[in-house]
mmCIF file of C-alpha atoms in Angstrom:
data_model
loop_
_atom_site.group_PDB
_atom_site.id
_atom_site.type_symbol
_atom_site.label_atom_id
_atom_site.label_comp_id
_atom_site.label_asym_id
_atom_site.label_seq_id
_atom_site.Cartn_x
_atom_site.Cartn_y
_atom_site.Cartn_z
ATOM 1 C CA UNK A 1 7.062 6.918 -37.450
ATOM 2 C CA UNK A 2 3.834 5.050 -39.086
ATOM 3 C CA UNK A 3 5.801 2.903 -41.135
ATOM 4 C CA UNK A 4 8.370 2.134 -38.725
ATOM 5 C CA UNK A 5 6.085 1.372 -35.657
ATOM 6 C CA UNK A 6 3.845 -0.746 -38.536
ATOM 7 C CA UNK A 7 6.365 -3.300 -38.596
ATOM 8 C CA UNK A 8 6.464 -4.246 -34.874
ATOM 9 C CA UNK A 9 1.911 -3.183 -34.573
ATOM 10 C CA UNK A 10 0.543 -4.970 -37.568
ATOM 11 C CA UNK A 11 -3.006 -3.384 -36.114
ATOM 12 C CA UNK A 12 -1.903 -0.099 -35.208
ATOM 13 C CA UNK A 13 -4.418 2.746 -35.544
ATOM 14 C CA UNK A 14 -3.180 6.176 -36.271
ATOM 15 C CA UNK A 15 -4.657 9.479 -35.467
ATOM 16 C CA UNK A 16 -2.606 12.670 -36.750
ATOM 17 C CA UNK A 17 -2.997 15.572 -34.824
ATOM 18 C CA UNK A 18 -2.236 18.930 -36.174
ATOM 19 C CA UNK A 19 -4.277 21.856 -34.673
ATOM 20 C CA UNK A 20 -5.151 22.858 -31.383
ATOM 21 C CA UNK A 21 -8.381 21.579 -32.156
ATOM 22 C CA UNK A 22 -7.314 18.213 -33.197
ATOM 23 C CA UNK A 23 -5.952 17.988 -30.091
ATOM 24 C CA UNK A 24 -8.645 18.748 -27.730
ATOM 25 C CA UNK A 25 -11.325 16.605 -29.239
ATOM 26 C CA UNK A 26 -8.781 13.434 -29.154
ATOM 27 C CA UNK A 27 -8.533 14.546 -25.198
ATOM 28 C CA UNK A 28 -12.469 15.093 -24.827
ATOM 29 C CA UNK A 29 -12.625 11.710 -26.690
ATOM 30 C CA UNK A 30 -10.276 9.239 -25.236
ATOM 31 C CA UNK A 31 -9.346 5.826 -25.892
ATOM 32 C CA UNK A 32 -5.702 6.421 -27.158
ATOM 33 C CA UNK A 33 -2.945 4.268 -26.184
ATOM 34 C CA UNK A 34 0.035 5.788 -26.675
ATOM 35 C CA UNK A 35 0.943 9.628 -27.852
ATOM 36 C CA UNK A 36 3.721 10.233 -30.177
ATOM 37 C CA UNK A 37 4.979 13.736 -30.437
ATOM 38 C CA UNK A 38 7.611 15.944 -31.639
ATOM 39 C CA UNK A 39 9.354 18.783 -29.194
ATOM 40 C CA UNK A 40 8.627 21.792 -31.656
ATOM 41 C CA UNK A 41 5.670 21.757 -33.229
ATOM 42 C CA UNK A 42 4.151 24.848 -35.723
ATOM 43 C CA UNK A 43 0.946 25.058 -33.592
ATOM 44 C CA UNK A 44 2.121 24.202 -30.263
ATOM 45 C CA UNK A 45 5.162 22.640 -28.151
ATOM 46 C CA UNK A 46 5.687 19.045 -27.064
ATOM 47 C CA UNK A 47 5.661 19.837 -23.782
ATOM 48 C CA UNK A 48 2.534 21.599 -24.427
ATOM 49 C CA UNK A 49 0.866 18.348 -25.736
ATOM 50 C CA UNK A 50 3.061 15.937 -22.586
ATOM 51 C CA UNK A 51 0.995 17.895 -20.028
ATOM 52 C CA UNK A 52 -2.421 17.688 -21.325
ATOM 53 C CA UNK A 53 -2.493 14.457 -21.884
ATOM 54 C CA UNK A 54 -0.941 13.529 -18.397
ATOM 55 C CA UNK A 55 -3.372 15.641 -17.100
ATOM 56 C CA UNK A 56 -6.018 13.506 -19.057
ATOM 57 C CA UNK A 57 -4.436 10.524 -17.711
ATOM 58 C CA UNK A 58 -1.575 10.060 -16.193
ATOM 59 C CA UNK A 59 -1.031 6.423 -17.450
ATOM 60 C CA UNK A 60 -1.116 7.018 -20.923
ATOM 61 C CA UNK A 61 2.478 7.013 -22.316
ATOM 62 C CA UNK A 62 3.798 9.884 -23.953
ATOM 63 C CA UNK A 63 7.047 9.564 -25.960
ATOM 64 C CA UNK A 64 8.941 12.548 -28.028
ATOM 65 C CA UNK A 65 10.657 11.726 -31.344
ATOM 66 C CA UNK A 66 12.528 15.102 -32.017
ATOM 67 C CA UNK A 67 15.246 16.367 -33.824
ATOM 68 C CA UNK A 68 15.836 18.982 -31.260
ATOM 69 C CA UNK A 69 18.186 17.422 -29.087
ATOM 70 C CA UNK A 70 19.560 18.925 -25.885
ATOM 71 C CA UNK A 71 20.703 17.661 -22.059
ATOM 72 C CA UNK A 72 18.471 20.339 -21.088
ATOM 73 C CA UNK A 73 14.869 19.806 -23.250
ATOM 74 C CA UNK A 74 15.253 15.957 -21.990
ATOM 75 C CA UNK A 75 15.744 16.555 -18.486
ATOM 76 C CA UNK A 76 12.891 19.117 -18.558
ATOM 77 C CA UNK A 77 10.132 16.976 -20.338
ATOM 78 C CA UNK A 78 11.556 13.088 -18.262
ATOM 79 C CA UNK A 79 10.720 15.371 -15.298
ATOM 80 C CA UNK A 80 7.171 16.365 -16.585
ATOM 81 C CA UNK A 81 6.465 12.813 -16.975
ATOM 82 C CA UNK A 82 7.647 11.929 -20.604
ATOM 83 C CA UNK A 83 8.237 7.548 -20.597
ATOM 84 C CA UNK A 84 11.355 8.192 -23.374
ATOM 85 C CA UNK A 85 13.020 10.580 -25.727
ATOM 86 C CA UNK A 86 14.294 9.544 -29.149
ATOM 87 C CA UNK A 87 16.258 11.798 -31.161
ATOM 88 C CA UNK A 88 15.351 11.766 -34.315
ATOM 89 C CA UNK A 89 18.402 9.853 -36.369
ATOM 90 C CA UNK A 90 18.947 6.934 -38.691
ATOM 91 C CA UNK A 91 20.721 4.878 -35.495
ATOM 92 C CA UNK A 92 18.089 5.699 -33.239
ATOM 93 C CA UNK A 93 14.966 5.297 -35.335
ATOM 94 C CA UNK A 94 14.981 1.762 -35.112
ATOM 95 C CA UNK A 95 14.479 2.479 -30.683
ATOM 96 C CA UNK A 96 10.913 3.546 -31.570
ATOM 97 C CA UNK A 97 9.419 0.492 -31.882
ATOM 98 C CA UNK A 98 11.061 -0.932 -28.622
ATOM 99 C CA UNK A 99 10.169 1.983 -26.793
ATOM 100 C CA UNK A 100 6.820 1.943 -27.830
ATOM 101 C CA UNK A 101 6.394 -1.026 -26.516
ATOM 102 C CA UNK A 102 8.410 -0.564 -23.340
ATOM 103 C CA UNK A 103 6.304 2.560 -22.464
ATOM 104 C CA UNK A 104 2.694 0.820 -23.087
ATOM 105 C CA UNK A 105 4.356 -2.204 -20.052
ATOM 106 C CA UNK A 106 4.997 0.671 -17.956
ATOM 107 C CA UNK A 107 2.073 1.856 -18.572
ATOM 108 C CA UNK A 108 0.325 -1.766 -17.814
ATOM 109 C CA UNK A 109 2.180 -1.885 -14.723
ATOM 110 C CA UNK A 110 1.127 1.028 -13.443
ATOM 111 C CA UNK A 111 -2.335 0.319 -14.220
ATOM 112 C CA UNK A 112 -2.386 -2.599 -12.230
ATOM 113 C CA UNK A 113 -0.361 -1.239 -9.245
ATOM 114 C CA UNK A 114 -3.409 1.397 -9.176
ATOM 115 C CA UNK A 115 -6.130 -1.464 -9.086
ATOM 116 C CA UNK A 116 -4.054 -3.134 -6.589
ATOM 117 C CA UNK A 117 -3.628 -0.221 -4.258
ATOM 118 C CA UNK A 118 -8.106 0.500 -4.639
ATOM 119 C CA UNK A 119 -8.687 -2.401 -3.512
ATOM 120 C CA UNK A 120 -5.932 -2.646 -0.708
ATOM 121 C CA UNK A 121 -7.617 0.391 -0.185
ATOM 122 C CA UNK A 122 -11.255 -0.806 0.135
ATOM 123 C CA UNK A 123 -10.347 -3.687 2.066
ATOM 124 C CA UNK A 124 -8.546 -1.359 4.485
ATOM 125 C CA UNK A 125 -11.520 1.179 4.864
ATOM 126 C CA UNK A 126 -14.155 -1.705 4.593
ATOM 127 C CA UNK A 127 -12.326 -4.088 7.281
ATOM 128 C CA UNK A 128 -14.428 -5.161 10.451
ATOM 129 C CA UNK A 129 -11.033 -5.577 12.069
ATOM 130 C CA UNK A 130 -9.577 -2.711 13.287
ATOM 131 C CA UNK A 131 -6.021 -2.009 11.259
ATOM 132 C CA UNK A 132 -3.372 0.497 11.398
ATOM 133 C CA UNK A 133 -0.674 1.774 9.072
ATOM 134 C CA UNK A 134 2.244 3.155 11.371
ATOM 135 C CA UNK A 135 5.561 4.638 10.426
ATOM 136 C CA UNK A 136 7.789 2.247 12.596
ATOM 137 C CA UNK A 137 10.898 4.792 12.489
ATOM 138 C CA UNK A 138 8.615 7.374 14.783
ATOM 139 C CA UNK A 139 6.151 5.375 15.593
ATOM 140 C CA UNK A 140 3.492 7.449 14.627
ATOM 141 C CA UNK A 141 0.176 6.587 13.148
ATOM 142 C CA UNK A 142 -0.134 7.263 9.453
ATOM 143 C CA UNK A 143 -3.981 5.921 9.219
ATOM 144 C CA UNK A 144 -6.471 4.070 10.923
ATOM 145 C CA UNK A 145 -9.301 2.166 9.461
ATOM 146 C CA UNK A 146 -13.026 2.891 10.842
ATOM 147 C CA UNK A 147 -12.903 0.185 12.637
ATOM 148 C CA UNK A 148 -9.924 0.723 14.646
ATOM 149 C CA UNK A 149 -11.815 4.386 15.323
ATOM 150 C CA UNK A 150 -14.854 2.576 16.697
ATOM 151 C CA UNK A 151 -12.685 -0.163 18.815
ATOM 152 C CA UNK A 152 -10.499 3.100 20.160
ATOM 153 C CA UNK A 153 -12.575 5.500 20.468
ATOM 154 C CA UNK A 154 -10.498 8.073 18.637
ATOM 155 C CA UNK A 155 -12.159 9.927 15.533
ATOM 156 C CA UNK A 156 -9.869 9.559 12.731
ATOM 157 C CA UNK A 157 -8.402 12.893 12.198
ATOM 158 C CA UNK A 158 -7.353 12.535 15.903
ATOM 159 C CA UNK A 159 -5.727 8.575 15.448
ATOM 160 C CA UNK A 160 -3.707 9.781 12.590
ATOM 161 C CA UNK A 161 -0.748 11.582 13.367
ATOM 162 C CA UNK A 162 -0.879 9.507 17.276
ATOM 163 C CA UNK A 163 2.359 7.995 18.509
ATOM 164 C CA UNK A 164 1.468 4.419 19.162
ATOM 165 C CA UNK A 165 2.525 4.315 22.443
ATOM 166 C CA UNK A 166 -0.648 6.517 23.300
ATOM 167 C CA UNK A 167 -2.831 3.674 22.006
ATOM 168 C CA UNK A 168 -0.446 0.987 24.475
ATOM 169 C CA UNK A 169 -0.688 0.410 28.194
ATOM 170 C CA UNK A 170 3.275 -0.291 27.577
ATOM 171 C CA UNK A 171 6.021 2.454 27.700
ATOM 172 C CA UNK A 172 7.282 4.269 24.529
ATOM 173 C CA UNK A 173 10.615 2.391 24.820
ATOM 174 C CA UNK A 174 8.759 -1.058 24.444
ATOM 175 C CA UNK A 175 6.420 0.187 22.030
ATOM 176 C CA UNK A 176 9.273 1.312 19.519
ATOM 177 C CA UNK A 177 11.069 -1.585 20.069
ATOM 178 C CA UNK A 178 7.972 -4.032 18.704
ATOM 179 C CA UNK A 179 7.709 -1.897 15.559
ATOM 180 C CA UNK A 180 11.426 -1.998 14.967
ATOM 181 C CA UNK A 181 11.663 -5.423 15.605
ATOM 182 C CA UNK A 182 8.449 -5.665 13.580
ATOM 183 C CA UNK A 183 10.457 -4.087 10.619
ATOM 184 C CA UNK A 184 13.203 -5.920 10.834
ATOM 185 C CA UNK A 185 11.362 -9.720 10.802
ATOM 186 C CA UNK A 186 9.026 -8.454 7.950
ATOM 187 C CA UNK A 187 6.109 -10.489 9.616
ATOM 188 C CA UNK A 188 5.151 -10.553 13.683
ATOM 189 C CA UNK A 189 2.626 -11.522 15.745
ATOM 190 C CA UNK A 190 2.566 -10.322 20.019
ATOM 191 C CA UNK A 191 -0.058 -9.552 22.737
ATOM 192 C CA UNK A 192 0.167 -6.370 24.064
ATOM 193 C CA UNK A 193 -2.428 -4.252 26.576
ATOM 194 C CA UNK A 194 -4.159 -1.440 24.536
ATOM 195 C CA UNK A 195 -5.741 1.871 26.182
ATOM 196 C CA UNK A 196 -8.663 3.233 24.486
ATOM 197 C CA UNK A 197 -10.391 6.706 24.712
ATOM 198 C CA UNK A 198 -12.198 6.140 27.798
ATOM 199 C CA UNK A 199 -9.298 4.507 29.942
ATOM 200 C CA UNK A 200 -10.001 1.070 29.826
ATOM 201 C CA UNK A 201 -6.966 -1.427 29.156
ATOM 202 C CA UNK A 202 -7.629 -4.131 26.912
ATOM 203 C CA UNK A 203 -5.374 -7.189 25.873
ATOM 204 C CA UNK A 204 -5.157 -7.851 21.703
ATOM 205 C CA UNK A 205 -3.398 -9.213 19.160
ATOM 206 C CA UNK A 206 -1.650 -7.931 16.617
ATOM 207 C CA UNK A 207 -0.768 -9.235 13.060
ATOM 208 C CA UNK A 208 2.227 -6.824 11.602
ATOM 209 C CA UNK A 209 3.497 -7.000 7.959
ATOM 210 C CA UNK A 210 5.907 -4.532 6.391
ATOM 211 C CA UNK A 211 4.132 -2.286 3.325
ATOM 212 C CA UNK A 212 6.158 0.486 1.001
ATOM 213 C CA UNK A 213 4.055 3.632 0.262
ATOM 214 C CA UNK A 214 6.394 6.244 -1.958
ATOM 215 C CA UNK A 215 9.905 4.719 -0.993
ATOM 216 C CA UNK A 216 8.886 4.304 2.666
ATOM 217 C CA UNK A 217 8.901 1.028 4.915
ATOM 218 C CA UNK A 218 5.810 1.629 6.674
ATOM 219 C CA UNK A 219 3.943 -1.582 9.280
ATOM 220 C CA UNK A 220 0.701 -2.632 8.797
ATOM 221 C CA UNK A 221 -1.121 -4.298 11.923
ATOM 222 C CA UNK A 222 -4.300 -5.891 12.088
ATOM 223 C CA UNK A 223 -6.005 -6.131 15.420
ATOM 224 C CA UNK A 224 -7.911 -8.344 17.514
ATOM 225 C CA UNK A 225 -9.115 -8.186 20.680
ATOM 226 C CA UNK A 226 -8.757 -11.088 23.365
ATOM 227 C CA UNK A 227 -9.906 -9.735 26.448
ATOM 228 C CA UNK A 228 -12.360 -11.808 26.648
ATOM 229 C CA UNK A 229 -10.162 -15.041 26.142
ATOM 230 C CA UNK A 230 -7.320 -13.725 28.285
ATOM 231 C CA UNK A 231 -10.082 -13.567 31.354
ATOM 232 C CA UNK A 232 -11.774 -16.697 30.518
ATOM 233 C CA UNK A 233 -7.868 -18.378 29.885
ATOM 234 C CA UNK A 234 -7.519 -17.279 33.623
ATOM 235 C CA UNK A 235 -10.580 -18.112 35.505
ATOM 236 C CA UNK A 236 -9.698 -21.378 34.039
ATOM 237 C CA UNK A 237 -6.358 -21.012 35.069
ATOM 238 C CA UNK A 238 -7.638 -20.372 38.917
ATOM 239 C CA UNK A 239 -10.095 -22.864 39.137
ATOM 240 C CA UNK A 240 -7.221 -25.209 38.390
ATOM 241 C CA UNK A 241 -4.598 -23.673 41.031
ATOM 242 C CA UNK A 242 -8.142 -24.492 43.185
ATOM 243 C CA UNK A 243 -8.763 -27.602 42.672
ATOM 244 C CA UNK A 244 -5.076 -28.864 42.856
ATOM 245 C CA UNK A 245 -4.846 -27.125 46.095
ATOM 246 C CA UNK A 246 -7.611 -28.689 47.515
ATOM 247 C CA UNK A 247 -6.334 -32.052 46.172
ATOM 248 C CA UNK A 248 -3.153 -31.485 48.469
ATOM 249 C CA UNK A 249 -4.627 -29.916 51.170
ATOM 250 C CA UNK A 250 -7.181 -32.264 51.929
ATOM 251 C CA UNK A 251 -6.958 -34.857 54.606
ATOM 252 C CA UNK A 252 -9.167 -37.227 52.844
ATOM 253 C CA UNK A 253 -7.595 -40.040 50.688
ATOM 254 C CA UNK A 254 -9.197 -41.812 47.821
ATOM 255 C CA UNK A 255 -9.444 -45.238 46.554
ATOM 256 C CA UNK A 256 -10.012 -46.135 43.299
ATOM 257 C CA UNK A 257 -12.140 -49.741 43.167
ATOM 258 C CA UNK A 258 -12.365 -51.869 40.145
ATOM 259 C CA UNK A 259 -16.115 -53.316 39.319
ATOM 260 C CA UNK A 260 -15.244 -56.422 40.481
ATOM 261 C CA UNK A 261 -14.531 -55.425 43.927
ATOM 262 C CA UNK A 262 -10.250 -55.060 43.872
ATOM 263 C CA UNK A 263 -8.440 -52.008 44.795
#
Protein backbone atom coordinates (compact mmCIF):
# COMPACT_ATOMS: atom_id res chain seq x y z
CA UNK A 1 0.00 0.00 0.00
CA UNK A 2 3.18 2.35 1.00
CA UNK A 3 4.81 1.90 -2.13
CA UNK A 4 1.90 2.13 -4.25
CA UNK A 5 0.26 5.28 -2.64
CA UNK A 6 4.22 6.71 -2.71
CA UNK A 7 4.00 7.14 -6.26
CA UNK A 8 0.91 9.43 -6.48
CA UNK A 9 2.10 11.27 -2.34
CA UNK A 10 5.75 11.94 -2.85
CA UNK A 11 5.39 13.39 1.02
CA UNK A 12 3.29 10.85 2.44
CA UNK A 13 3.79 10.04 6.14
CA UNK A 14 3.06 6.60 7.34
CA UNK A 15 2.03 5.41 10.70
CA UNK A 16 1.54 1.45 11.07
CA UNK A 17 -0.79 0.46 13.50
CA UNK A 18 -0.78 -2.95 14.94
CA UNK A 19 -2.11 -3.26 18.56
CA UNK A 20 -4.95 -2.03 20.28
CA UNK A 21 -2.70 0.29 21.77
CA UNK A 22 -1.29 1.64 18.65
CA UNK A 23 -4.50 2.45 17.88
CA UNK A 24 -5.77 4.42 20.70
CA UNK A 25 -2.84 6.73 21.12
CA UNK A 26 -3.04 7.64 17.16
CA UNK A 27 -6.94 8.49 18.20
CA UNK A 28 -5.91 10.39 21.56
CA UNK A 29 -3.30 12.05 19.24
CA UNK A 30 -4.83 13.19 16.06
CA UNK A 31 -3.69 14.83 13.06
CA UNK A 32 -4.12 11.86 10.55
CA UNK A 33 -5.46 12.34 7.21
CA UNK A 34 -6.56 9.42 5.91
CA UNK A 35 -6.89 5.67 7.57
CA UNK A 36 -6.05 2.70 5.58
CA UNK A 37 -7.23 -0.60 6.88
CA UNK A 38 -7.75 -4.13 6.19
CA UNK A 39 -11.34 -6.00 7.04
CA UNK A 40 -9.68 -8.85 9.23
CA UNK A 41 -7.15 -7.93 11.22
CA UNK A 42 -5.18 -10.42 14.05
CA UNK A 43 -5.91 -7.88 16.86
CA UNK A 44 -9.07 -6.42 15.85
CA UNK A 45 -11.69 -6.01 12.82
CA UNK A 46 -11.90 -3.25 10.23
CA UNK A 47 -15.00 -2.34 11.19
CA UNK A 48 -13.71 -2.19 14.59
CA UNK A 49 -11.05 0.45 13.56
CA UNK A 50 -14.03 2.38 10.75
CA UNK A 51 -16.03 3.25 13.90
CA UNK A 52 -13.53 4.67 16.16
CA UNK A 53 -12.15 6.76 14.04
CA UNK A 54 -15.58 8.14 12.72
CA UNK A 55 -16.36 8.53 16.08
CA UNK A 56 -13.05 10.61 16.43
CA UNK A 57 -14.06 12.48 13.48
CA UNK A 58 -16.37 11.94 11.22
CA UNK A 59 -14.50 13.67 8.29
CA UNK A 60 -11.55 11.74 8.30
CA UNK A 61 -11.68 9.17 5.43
CA UNK A 62 -11.50 5.68 6.09
CA UNK A 63 -10.87 3.26 3.19
CA UNK A 64 -10.56 -0.82 3.45
CA UNK A 65 -8.05 -2.64 1.21
CA UNK A 66 -9.07 -6.36 1.91
CA UNK A 67 -8.84 -9.54 0.47
CA UNK A 68 -12.03 -10.58 2.05
CA UNK A 69 -14.44 -9.77 -0.45
CA UNK A 70 -18.19 -10.15 -0.09
CA UNK A 71 -21.68 -8.16 -1.28
CA UNK A 72 -22.40 -8.43 2.26
CA UNK A 73 -18.97 -7.06 4.33
CA UNK A 74 -19.21 -3.97 1.71
CA UNK A 75 -22.66 -3.09 2.17
CA UNK A 76 -22.19 -3.41 5.97
CA UNK A 77 -19.00 -1.18 6.42
CA UNK A 78 -20.34 1.74 3.09
CA UNK A 79 -23.26 1.89 5.57
CA UNK A 80 -21.03 2.53 8.72
CA UNK A 81 -19.47 5.27 6.89
CA UNK A 82 -16.47 3.64 4.96
CA UNK A 83 -15.54 6.44 1.68
CA UNK A 84 -14.44 3.06 -0.60
CA UNK A 85 -13.62 -0.60 -0.59
CA UNK A 86 -10.80 -2.08 -2.66
CA UNK A 87 -10.37 -5.65 -2.92
CA UNK A 88 -7.22 -6.54 -2.66
CA UNK A 89 -6.06 -7.75 -6.45
CA UNK A 90 -3.43 -7.00 -9.05
CA UNK A 91 -6.39 -5.07 -11.31
CA UNK A 92 -7.61 -3.22 -8.52
CA UNK A 93 -4.45 -2.18 -6.71
CA UNK A 94 -3.72 0.43 -8.99
CA UNK A 95 -7.64 2.17 -7.58
CA UNK A 96 -5.78 2.94 -4.33
CA UNK A 97 -4.12 5.79 -5.23
CA UNK A 98 -7.25 7.37 -6.97
CA UNK A 99 -9.31 6.59 -4.18
CA UNK A 100 -7.11 7.97 -1.83
CA UNK A 101 -7.32 10.90 -3.27
CA UNK A 102 -11.02 10.90 -4.07
CA UNK A 103 -11.82 10.21 -0.35
CA UNK A 104 -9.43 13.12 1.14
CA UNK A 105 -11.95 15.73 -1.68
CA UNK A 106 -14.82 14.28 -0.03
CA UNK A 107 -13.47 14.74 2.86
CA UNK A 108 -12.51 18.60 1.91
CA UNK A 109 -15.93 19.07 0.83
CA UNK A 110 -17.43 18.13 3.68
CA UNK A 111 -15.24 20.17 5.71
CA UNK A 112 -16.21 23.16 4.11
CA UNK A 113 -19.98 22.43 3.86
CA UNK A 114 -19.58 22.23 7.86
CA UNK A 115 -17.86 25.78 8.05
CA UNK A 116 -20.42 26.96 5.73
CA UNK A 117 -23.42 25.70 7.60
CA UNK A 118 -21.57 27.44 11.38
CA UNK A 119 -21.58 30.32 10.07
CA UNK A 120 -25.04 30.26 8.21
CA UNK A 121 -25.67 29.24 11.51
CA UNK A 122 -24.25 32.21 13.50
CA UNK A 123 -25.54 34.63 11.19
CA UNK A 124 -28.99 33.08 11.66
CA UNK A 125 -28.87 33.05 15.59
CA UNK A 126 -26.86 36.41 15.66
CA UNK A 127 -29.30 38.32 13.08
CA UNK A 128 -31.02 41.64 14.36
CA UNK A 129 -33.64 40.82 11.75
CA UNK A 130 -36.03 38.53 12.68
CA UNK A 131 -35.78 35.20 10.21
CA UNK A 132 -37.58 32.04 9.87
CA UNK A 133 -36.88 28.63 8.38
CA UNK A 134 -40.40 27.10 7.39
CA UNK A 135 -41.22 23.82 5.74
CA UNK A 136 -43.35 25.29 2.80
CA UNK A 137 -45.12 21.74 2.11
CA UNK A 138 -46.97 22.17 5.79
CA UNK A 139 -46.22 25.29 6.44
CA UNK A 140 -44.90 24.82 9.66
CA UNK A 141 -42.10 26.57 11.39
CA UNK A 142 -38.89 24.60 11.59
CA UNK A 143 -36.86 27.54 13.58
CA UNK A 144 -36.92 30.96 14.46
CA UNK A 145 -34.05 33.20 15.15
CA UNK A 146 -34.04 35.32 18.59
CA UNK A 147 -34.96 37.98 16.97
CA UNK A 148 -38.02 36.88 15.34
CA UNK A 149 -38.87 35.60 19.23
CA UNK A 150 -38.45 39.15 20.50
CA UNK A 151 -40.42 40.87 17.37
CA UNK A 152 -43.31 37.96 18.02
CA UNK A 153 -43.43 37.51 21.18
CA UNK A 154 -43.29 33.74 21.06
CA UNK A 155 -40.40 31.93 23.11
CA UNK A 156 -38.69 29.70 20.80
CA UNK A 157 -39.66 26.30 21.80
CA UNK A 158 -43.25 27.64 21.25
CA UNK A 159 -42.41 29.37 17.40
CA UNK A 160 -40.97 26.14 16.31
CA UNK A 161 -43.27 23.61 15.36
CA UNK A 162 -46.13 26.90 14.61
CA UNK A 163 -48.05 26.78 11.36
CA UNK A 164 -47.34 30.10 9.78
CA UNK A 165 -50.62 31.06 9.34
CA UNK A 166 -50.75 31.60 13.26
CA UNK A 167 -48.02 34.23 12.88
CA UNK A 168 -50.40 35.95 9.66
CA UNK A 169 -53.45 38.15 9.95
CA UNK A 170 -54.23 36.23 6.44
CA UNK A 171 -56.11 32.84 6.18
CA UNK A 172 -54.27 29.45 6.01
CA UNK A 173 -55.29 29.11 2.33
CA UNK A 174 -53.34 32.41 1.43
CA UNK A 175 -50.64 31.71 3.69
CA UNK A 176 -49.80 28.24 1.96
CA UNK A 177 -50.20 29.58 -1.20
CA UNK A 178 -47.16 32.39 -0.64
CA UNK A 179 -44.85 29.61 0.54
CA UNK A 180 -45.71 27.40 -2.38
CA UNK A 181 -45.46 30.00 -4.70
CA UNK A 182 -42.37 31.01 -2.71
CA UNK A 183 -40.94 27.47 -3.57
CA UNK A 184 -41.69 27.39 -6.79
CA UNK A 185 -39.95 31.07 -7.88
CA UNK A 186 -36.87 30.16 -5.67
CA UNK A 187 -36.69 33.94 -4.60
CA UNK A 188 -39.91 36.32 -3.40
CA UNK A 189 -40.52 39.30 -1.88
CA UNK A 190 -44.60 40.38 -0.51
CA UNK A 191 -46.21 42.47 2.31
CA UNK A 192 -48.32 40.68 4.37
CA UNK A 193 -50.12 41.69 8.01
CA UNK A 194 -48.40 39.72 10.88
CA UNK A 195 -50.13 38.95 14.43
CA UNK A 196 -47.88 38.81 17.28
CA UNK A 197 -48.34 37.37 20.86
CA UNK A 198 -50.24 40.13 22.24
CA UNK A 199 -52.81 40.68 19.28
CA UNK A 200 -51.52 43.46 17.56
CA UNK A 201 -51.42 43.29 13.58
CA UNK A 202 -48.46 44.57 12.03
CA UNK A 203 -47.59 45.07 8.22
CA UNK A 204 -43.80 43.56 7.10
CA UNK A 205 -41.86 42.44 4.57
CA UNK A 206 -40.61 39.44 3.77
CA UNK A 207 -37.45 38.31 1.81
CA UNK A 208 -37.95 34.32 0.95
CA UNK A 209 -35.16 32.13 -0.58
CA UNK A 210 -35.34 28.36 -0.99
CA UNK A 211 -32.55 26.36 1.41
CA UNK A 212 -32.00 22.25 1.40
CA UNK A 213 -31.38 20.81 4.92
CA UNK A 214 -31.00 16.70 4.59
CA UNK A 215 -32.78 16.31 1.09
CA UNK A 216 -35.53 18.79 2.05
CA UNK A 217 -36.65 22.12 0.19
CA UNK A 218 -37.19 24.15 3.13
CA UNK A 219 -37.94 28.62 2.77
CA UNK A 220 -35.99 30.90 4.46
CA UNK A 221 -37.62 34.47 5.14
CA UNK A 222 -36.14 37.40 6.51
CA UNK A 223 -38.37 39.99 8.05
CA UNK A 224 -38.91 43.53 8.31
CA UNK A 225 -41.30 45.48 9.72
CA UNK A 226 -43.04 48.56 7.91
CA UNK A 227 -45.70 49.59 10.04
CA UNK A 228 -44.39 52.49 10.56
CA UNK A 229 -43.92 53.37 6.74
CA UNK A 230 -47.25 51.85 5.74
CA UNK A 231 -48.95 54.61 8.31
CA UNK A 232 -46.74 57.38 7.43
CA UNK A 233 -47.22 56.18 3.34
CA UNK A 234 -50.95 56.88 4.26
CA UNK A 235 -51.23 59.97 6.26
CA UNK A 236 -49.40 61.16 3.29
CA UNK A 237 -51.69 59.55 1.15
CA UNK A 238 -54.78 61.51 3.02
CA UNK A 239 -53.37 64.71 3.27
CA UNK A 240 -53.18 64.49 -0.50
CA UNK A 241 -56.93 63.16 -1.14
CA UNK A 242 -57.27 66.62 1.26
CA UNK A 243 -55.75 68.94 -0.36
CA UNK A 244 -56.98 67.93 -3.92
CA UNK A 245 -60.40 68.01 -2.55
CA UNK A 246 -60.19 71.26 -1.31
CA UNK A 247 -58.59 72.36 -4.62
CA UNK A 248 -61.99 71.26 -6.35
CA UNK A 249 -64.24 72.15 -3.88
CA UNK A 250 -63.31 75.54 -3.39
CA UNK A 251 -65.08 78.46 -4.90
CA UNK A 252 -62.05 80.56 -5.01
CA UNK A 253 -59.99 80.75 -8.29
CA UNK A 254 -56.37 81.60 -8.61
CA UNK A 255 -54.24 83.61 -10.81
CA UNK A 256 -50.91 83.10 -11.38
CA UNK A 257 -49.02 86.76 -12.15
CA UNK A 258 -45.69 87.05 -13.75
CA UNK A 259 -43.15 89.74 -11.98
CA UNK A 260 -43.68 92.00 -14.51
CA UNK A 261 -47.27 92.44 -13.95
CA UNK A 262 -48.95 89.84 -16.93
CA UNK A 263 -51.27 87.10 -16.19
Amino acid sequence: VERTLRHGFPDLIVEPIGLPADLGRALERGGFDLVITDYHLHWTSGLSVLLAVKERDPDIPVVMFTGTGSEEIAVEVMRAGLDDYILKSPEHEVRLTASVKASLARAAGRRRLREAEGRAESLFEESHAPMLVIDPQTGIVVAANPAACRFYGWPREKMAGMGAWELSADSREEVLGRLRAALDEGERYFQAPHRLANGQVCEVEIYTGTMQVRGRSLLYGIIHDITDRKLAEEALRRERDFNRALVHSSPAFFVAVGLDGKT
